[in-house]
Coordinates of C-alpha atoms and ligand atoms in Angstrom, one line a residue:
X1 CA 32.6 -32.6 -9.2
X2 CA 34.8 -31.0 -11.6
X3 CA 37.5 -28.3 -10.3
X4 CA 37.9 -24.9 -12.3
X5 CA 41.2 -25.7 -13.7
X6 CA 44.0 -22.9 -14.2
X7 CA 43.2 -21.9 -17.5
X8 CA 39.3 -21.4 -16.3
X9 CA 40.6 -19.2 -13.7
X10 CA 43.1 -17.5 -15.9
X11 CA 40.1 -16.3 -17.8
X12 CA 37.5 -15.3 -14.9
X13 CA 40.9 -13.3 -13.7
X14 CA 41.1 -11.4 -17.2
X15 CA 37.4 -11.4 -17.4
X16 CA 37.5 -9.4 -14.4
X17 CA 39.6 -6.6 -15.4
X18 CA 37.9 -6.0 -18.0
X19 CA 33.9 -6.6 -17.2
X20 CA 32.6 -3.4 -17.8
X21 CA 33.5 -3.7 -21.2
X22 CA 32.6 -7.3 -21.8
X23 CA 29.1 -6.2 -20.4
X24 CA 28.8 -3.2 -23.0
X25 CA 29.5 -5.7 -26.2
X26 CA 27.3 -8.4 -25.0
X27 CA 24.3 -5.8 -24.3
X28 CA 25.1 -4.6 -28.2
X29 CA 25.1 -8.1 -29.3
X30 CA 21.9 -8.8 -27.4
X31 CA 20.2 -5.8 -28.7
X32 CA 21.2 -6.7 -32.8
X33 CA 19.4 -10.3 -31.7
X34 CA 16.4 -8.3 -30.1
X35 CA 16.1 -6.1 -32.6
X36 CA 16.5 -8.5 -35.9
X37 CA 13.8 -9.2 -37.9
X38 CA 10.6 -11.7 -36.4
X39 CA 11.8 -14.8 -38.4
X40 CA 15.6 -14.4 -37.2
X41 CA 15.1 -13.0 -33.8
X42 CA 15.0 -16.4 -31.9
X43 CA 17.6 -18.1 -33.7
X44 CA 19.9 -15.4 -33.1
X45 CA 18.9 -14.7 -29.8
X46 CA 19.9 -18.4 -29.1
X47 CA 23.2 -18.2 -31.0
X48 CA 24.4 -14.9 -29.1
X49 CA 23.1 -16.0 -25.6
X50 CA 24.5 -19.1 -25.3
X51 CA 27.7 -19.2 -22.8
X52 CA 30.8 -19.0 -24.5
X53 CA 34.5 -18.1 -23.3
X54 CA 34.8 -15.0 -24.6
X55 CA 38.3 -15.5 -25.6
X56 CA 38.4 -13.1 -28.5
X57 CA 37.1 -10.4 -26.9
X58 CA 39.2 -10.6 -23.7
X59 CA 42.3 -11.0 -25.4
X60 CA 41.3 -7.6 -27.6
X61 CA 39.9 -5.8 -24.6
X62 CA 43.2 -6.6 -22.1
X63 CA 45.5 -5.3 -25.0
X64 CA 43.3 -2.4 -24.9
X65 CA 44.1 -1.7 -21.7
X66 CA 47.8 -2.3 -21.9
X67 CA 49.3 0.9 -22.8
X68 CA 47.2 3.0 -20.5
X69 CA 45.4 0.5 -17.7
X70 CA 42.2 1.8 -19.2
X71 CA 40.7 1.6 -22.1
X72 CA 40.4 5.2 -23.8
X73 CA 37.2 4.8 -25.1
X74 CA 34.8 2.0 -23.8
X75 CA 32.1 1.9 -26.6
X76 CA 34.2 1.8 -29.5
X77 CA 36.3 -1.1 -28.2
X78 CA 33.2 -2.3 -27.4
X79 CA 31.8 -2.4 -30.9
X80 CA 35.1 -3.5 -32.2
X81 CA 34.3 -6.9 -29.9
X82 CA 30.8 -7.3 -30.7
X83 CA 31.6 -7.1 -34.3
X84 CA 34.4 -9.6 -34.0
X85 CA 32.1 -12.0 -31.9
X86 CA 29.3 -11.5 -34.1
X87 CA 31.9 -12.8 -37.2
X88 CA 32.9 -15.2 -35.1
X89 CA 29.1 -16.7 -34.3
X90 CA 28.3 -16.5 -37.7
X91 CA 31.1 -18.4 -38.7
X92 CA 30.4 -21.1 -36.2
X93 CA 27.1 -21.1 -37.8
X94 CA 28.1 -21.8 -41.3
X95 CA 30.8 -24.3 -39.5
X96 CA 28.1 -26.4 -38.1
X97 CA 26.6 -26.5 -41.3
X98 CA 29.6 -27.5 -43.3
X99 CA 30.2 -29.9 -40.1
X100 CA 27.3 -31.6 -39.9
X101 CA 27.5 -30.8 -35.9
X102 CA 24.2 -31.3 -33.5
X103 CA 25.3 -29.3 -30.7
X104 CA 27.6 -26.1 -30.5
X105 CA 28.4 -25.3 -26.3
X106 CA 26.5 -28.3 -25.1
X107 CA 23.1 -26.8 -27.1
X108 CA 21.4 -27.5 -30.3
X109 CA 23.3 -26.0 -33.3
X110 CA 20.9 -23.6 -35.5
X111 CA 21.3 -26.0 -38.6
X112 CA 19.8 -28.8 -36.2
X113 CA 17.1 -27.1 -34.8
X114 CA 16.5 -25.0 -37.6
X115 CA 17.8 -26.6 -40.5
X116 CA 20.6 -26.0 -43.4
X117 CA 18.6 -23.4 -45.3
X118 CA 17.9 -21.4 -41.9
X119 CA 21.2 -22.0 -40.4
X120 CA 23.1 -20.1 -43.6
X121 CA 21.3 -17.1 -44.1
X122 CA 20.9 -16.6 -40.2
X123 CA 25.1 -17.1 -40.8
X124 CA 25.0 -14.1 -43.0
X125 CA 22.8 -11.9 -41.5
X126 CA 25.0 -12.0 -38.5
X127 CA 28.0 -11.6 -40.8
X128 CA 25.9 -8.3 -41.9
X129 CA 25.5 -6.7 -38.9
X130 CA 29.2 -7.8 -37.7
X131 CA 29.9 -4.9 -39.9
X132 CA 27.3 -3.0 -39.0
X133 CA 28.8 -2.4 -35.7
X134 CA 31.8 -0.9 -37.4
X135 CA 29.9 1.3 -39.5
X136 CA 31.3 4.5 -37.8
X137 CA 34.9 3.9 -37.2
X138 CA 37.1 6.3 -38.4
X139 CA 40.6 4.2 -38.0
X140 CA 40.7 2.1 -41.2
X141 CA 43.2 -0.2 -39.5
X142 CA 40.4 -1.9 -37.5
X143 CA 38.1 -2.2 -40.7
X144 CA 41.1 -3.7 -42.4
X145 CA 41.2 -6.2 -39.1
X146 CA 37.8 -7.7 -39.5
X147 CA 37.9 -7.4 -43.3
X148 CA 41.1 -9.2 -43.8
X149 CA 40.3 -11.8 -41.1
X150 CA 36.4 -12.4 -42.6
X151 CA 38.0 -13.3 -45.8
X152 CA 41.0 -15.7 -44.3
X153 CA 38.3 -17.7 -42.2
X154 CA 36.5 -18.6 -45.5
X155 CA 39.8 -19.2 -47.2
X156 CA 40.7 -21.1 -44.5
X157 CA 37.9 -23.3 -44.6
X158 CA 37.6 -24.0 -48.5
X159 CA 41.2 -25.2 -47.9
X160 CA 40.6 -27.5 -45.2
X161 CA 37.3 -28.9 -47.2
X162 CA 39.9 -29.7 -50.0
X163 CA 42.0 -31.1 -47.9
X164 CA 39.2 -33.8 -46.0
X165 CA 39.8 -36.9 -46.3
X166 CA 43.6 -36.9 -47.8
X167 CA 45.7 -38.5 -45.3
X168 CA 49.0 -36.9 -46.6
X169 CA 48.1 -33.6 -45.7
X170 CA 51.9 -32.2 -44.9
X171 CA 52.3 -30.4 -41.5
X172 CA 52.5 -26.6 -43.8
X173 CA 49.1 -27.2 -45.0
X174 CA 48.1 -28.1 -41.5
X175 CA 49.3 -24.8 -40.4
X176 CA 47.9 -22.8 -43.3
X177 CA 44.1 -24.1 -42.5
X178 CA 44.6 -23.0 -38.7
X179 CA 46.3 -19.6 -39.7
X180 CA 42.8 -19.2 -41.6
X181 CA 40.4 -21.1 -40.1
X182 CA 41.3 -19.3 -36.2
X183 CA 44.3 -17.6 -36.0
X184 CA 43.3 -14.9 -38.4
X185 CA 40.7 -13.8 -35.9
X186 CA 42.8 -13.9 -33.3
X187 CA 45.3 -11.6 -35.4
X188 CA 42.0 -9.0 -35.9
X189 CA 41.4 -9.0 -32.1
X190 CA 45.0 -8.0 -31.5
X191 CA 45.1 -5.2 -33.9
X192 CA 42.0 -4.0 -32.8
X193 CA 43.3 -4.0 -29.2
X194 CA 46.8 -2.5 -30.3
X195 CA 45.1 0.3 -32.5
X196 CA 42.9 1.0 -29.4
X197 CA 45.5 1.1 -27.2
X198 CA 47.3 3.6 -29.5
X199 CA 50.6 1.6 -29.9
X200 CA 52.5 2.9 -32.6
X201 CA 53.0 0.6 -35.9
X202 CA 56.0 -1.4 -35.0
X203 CA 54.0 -2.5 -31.5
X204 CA 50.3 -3.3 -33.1
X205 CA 52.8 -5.6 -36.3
X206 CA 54.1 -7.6 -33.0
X207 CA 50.4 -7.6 -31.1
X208 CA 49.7 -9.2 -34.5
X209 CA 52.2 -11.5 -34.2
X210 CA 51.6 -12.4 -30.7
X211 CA 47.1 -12.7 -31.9
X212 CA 48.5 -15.0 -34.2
X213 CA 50.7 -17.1 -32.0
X214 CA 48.3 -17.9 -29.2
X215 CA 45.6 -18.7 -32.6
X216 CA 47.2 -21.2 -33.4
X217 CA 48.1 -22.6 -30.0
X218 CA 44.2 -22.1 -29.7
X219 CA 43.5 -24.5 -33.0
X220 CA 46.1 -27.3 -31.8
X221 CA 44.7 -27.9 -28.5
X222 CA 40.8 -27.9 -30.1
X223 CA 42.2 -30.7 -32.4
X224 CA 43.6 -32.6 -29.6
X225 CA 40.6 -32.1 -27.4
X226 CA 38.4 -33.5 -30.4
X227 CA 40.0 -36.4 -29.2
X228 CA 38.8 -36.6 -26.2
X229 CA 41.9 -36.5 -24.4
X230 CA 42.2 -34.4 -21.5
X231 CA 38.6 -33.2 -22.2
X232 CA 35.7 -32.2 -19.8
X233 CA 32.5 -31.1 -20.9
X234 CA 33.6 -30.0 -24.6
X235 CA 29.3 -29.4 -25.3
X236 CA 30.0 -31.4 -28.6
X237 CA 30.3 -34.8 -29.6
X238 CA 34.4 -36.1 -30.0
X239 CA 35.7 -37.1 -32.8
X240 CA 33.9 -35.0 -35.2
X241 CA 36.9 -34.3 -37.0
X242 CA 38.3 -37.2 -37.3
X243 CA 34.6 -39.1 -38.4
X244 CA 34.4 -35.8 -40.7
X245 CA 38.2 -37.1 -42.6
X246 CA 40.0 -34.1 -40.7
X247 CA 43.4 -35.3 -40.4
X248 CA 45.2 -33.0 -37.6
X249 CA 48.4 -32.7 -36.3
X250 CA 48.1 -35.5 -33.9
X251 CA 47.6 -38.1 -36.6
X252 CA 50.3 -36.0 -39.3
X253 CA 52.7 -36.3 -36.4
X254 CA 52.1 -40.1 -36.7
X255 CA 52.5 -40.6 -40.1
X256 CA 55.5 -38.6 -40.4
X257 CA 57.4 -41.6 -38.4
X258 CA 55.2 -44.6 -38.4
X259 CA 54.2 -47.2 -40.8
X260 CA 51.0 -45.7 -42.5
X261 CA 48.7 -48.5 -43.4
X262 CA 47.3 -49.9 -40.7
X263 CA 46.4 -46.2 -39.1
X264 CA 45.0 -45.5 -42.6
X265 CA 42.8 -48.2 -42.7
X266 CA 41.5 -47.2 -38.9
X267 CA 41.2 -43.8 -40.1
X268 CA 38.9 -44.8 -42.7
X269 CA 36.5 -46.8 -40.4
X270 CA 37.0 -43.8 -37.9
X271 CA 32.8 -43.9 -37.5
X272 CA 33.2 -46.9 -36.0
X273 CA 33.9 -46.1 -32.2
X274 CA 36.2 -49.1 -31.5
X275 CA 38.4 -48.1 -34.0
X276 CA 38.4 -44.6 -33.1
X277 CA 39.3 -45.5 -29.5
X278 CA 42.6 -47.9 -31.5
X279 CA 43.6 -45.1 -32.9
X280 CA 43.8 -42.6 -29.7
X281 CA 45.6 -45.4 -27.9
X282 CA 48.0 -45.3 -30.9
X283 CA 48.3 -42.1 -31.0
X284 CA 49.2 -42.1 -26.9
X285 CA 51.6 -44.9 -27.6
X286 CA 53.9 -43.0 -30.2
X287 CA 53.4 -39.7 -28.1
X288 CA 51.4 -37.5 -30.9
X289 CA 49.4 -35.8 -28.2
X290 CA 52.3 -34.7 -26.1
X291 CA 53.8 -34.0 -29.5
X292 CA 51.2 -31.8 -30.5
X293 CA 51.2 -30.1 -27.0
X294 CA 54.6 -29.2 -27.1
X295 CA 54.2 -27.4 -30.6
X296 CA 51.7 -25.2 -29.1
X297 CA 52.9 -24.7 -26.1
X298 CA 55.7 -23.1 -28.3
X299 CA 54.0 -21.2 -30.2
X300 CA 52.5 -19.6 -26.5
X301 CA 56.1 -19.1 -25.8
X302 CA 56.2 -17.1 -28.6
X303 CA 53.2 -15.0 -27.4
X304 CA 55.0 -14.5 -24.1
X305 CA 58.0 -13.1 -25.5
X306 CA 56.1 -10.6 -27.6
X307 CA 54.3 -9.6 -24.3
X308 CA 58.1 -8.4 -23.0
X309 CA 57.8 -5.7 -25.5
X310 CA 54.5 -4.4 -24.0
X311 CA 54.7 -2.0 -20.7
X312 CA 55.3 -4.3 -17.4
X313 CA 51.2 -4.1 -15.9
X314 CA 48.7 -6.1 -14.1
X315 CA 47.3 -6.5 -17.2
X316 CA 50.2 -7.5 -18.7
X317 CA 51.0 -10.5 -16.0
X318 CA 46.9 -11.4 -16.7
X319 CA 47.9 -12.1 -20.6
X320 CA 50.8 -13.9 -19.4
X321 CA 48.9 -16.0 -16.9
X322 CA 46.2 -16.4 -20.3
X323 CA 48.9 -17.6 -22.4
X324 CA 51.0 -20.1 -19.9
X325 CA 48.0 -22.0 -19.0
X326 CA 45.5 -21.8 -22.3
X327 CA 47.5 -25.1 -23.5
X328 CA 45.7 -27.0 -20.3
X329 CA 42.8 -25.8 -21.0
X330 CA 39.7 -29.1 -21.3
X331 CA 37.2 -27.4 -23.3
Ligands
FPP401 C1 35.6 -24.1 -36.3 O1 36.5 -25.1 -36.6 C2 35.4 -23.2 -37.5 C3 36.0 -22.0 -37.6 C4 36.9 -21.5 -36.6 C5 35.9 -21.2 -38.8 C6 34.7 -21.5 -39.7 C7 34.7 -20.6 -40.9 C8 33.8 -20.6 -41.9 C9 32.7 -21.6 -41.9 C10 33.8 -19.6 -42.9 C11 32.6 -18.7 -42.8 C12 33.1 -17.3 -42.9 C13 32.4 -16.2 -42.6 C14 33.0 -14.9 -42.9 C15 31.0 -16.2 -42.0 P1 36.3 -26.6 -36.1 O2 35.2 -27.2 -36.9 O3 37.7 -27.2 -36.1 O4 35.9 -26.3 -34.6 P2 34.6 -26.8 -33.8 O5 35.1 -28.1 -33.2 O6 34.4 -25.8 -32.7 O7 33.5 -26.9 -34.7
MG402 MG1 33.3 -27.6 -36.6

């Protein structure tokens, strides 16, 4: 039997300050699937009703509710969310294309059910009506948010695709494919929470800051978990990165003070499960996991010192709780 760890119950403690909310996006979401065209209404039904955490949307909707303890106007914080998980979904989308990957939350990606061709255009439609939800804000700062973030996440992603496979990849480049890939979303959800809040400039610049922290404390512990350590029912395959040539900061944290040849040549049989498995218990040995831990767990500590600047609430302490246990997290 597995336990709910702290993280799990970090969340289903935010998630419950915030429900209403959460409800209203996922009924707009639902209704944009129900309502899409015959050909793309069961593959998007399938994308946007399959379980996910949420994260984006509760870290947008507590900030939301920070200033104030409530949020001043449920439906348009609620389209904000639905269009940022609607980018998001879509980008998983093309990601499982670009990643080859058979399952997405422990059920069929579209690309493998459907196929490539299916998979990207049901990627961009999504992407389309991501922005159709925002159609009628008024405060530019939100469309800025999702515009900004849409066109870092592709960035993001061309970089790491030019960066597969090279096994020097520095720590900097690391950092600038998670800023893009993740973080940037993470950066739009803040804003959008901030603006929504109506914190004044200075405050929604260090909500930013704070999205952007806890992003990229979010991408370190996905890589490590791609290695299965620490993991419990991820509802995808390990080591995709690593078969994919996706050098993360486990294995940079190795080469920067270990001999590199052996580990390359592992690397480059990494399809082979035995010498996948060499290369975790290598990594173990020389402490790269509890390496990379410790850089996210900064960056969380980061987070949590921008959270002093926010008013002292219960929604406050739920953020807190959020950001002191996400790096625990097994899936
Ligand atoms: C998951 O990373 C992928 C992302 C977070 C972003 C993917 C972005 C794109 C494909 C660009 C598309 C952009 C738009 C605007 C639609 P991962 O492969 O490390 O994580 P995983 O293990 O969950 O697949
Ligand atoms: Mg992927």
């Amino acid at each position: 039997m597995i336990f709910p760890n702290k993280f799990q119950n970090a969340v289903k403690e935010a998630k419950s300050l915030v429900q209403p909310a959460l409800d209203l996006s996922s009924k707009m979401m639902q209704e944009v699937a129900l309502n899409s065209p015959v050909g793309l209404r069961e593959r998007i039904t399938q994308t946007v009703e399959r379980p996910g955490k949420k994260l984006r949307s509760i870290l947008l909707f507590l900030l939301a509710k920070s200033k104030n303890n409530e949020i001043n106007d449920l439906e348009r914080a609620a389209r904000a969310a639905a269009s940022i998980e609607m980018l998001h979904l879509a980008s998983l989308v093309h990601d499982d294309v670009i990643d080859g990957s058979e399952f997405r939350r422990g059920v069929n990606s579209i690309h493998s059910s459907f196929g490539n061709k299916i998979a990207v255009l049901a990627g961009d439609y999504m992407l389309a009506q991501s922005m159709i939800f925002v159609l009628e804000e008024k405060d530019r700062r939100i469309l800025q948010a999702l515009a900004y973030s849409a066109s870092s996440l592709a960035a993001g992603e061309i970089l790491e695709i030019d960066l597969t496979g090279n096994m020097n990849i520095s720590f900097e480049e690391y950092m600038q494919v998670v800023e893009g890939k993740t973080a940037s979303l993470l950066v739009a959800c803040a804003k959008c929470g901030a603006v929504l809040a109506g914190y004044d400039d200075e405050t929604v610049e260090d909500c930013k800051e704070l999205g952007l922290h806890f992003g990229i404390a979010f991408q370190i512990i996905d890589d490590i978990l791609d290695y299965g350590i620490d993991a419990e029912s991820l509802g995808k395959k390990k080591f995709e990165d690593l078969q994919n040539g996706l050098i993360t900061l486990p294995l940079i944290l190795y080469f920067q003070k270990n001999p590199r040849e052996e580990m390359e040549q592992l690397v480059k049989n990494a399809s082979d499960s035995d010498s996948a498995n060499l290369i975790v218990k290598k990594l173990k040995s020389a402490d790269c996991f509890n390496e990379a831990k410790s850089i996210a767990r900064s960056h969380l500590s980061k987070a949590i010192e921008i959270l002093r600047k926010l008013p002292p609430s219960r929604v406050n302490n739920q953020l807190r709780k959020f950001f002191e246990t996400m790096a625990e997290r097994k899936n």
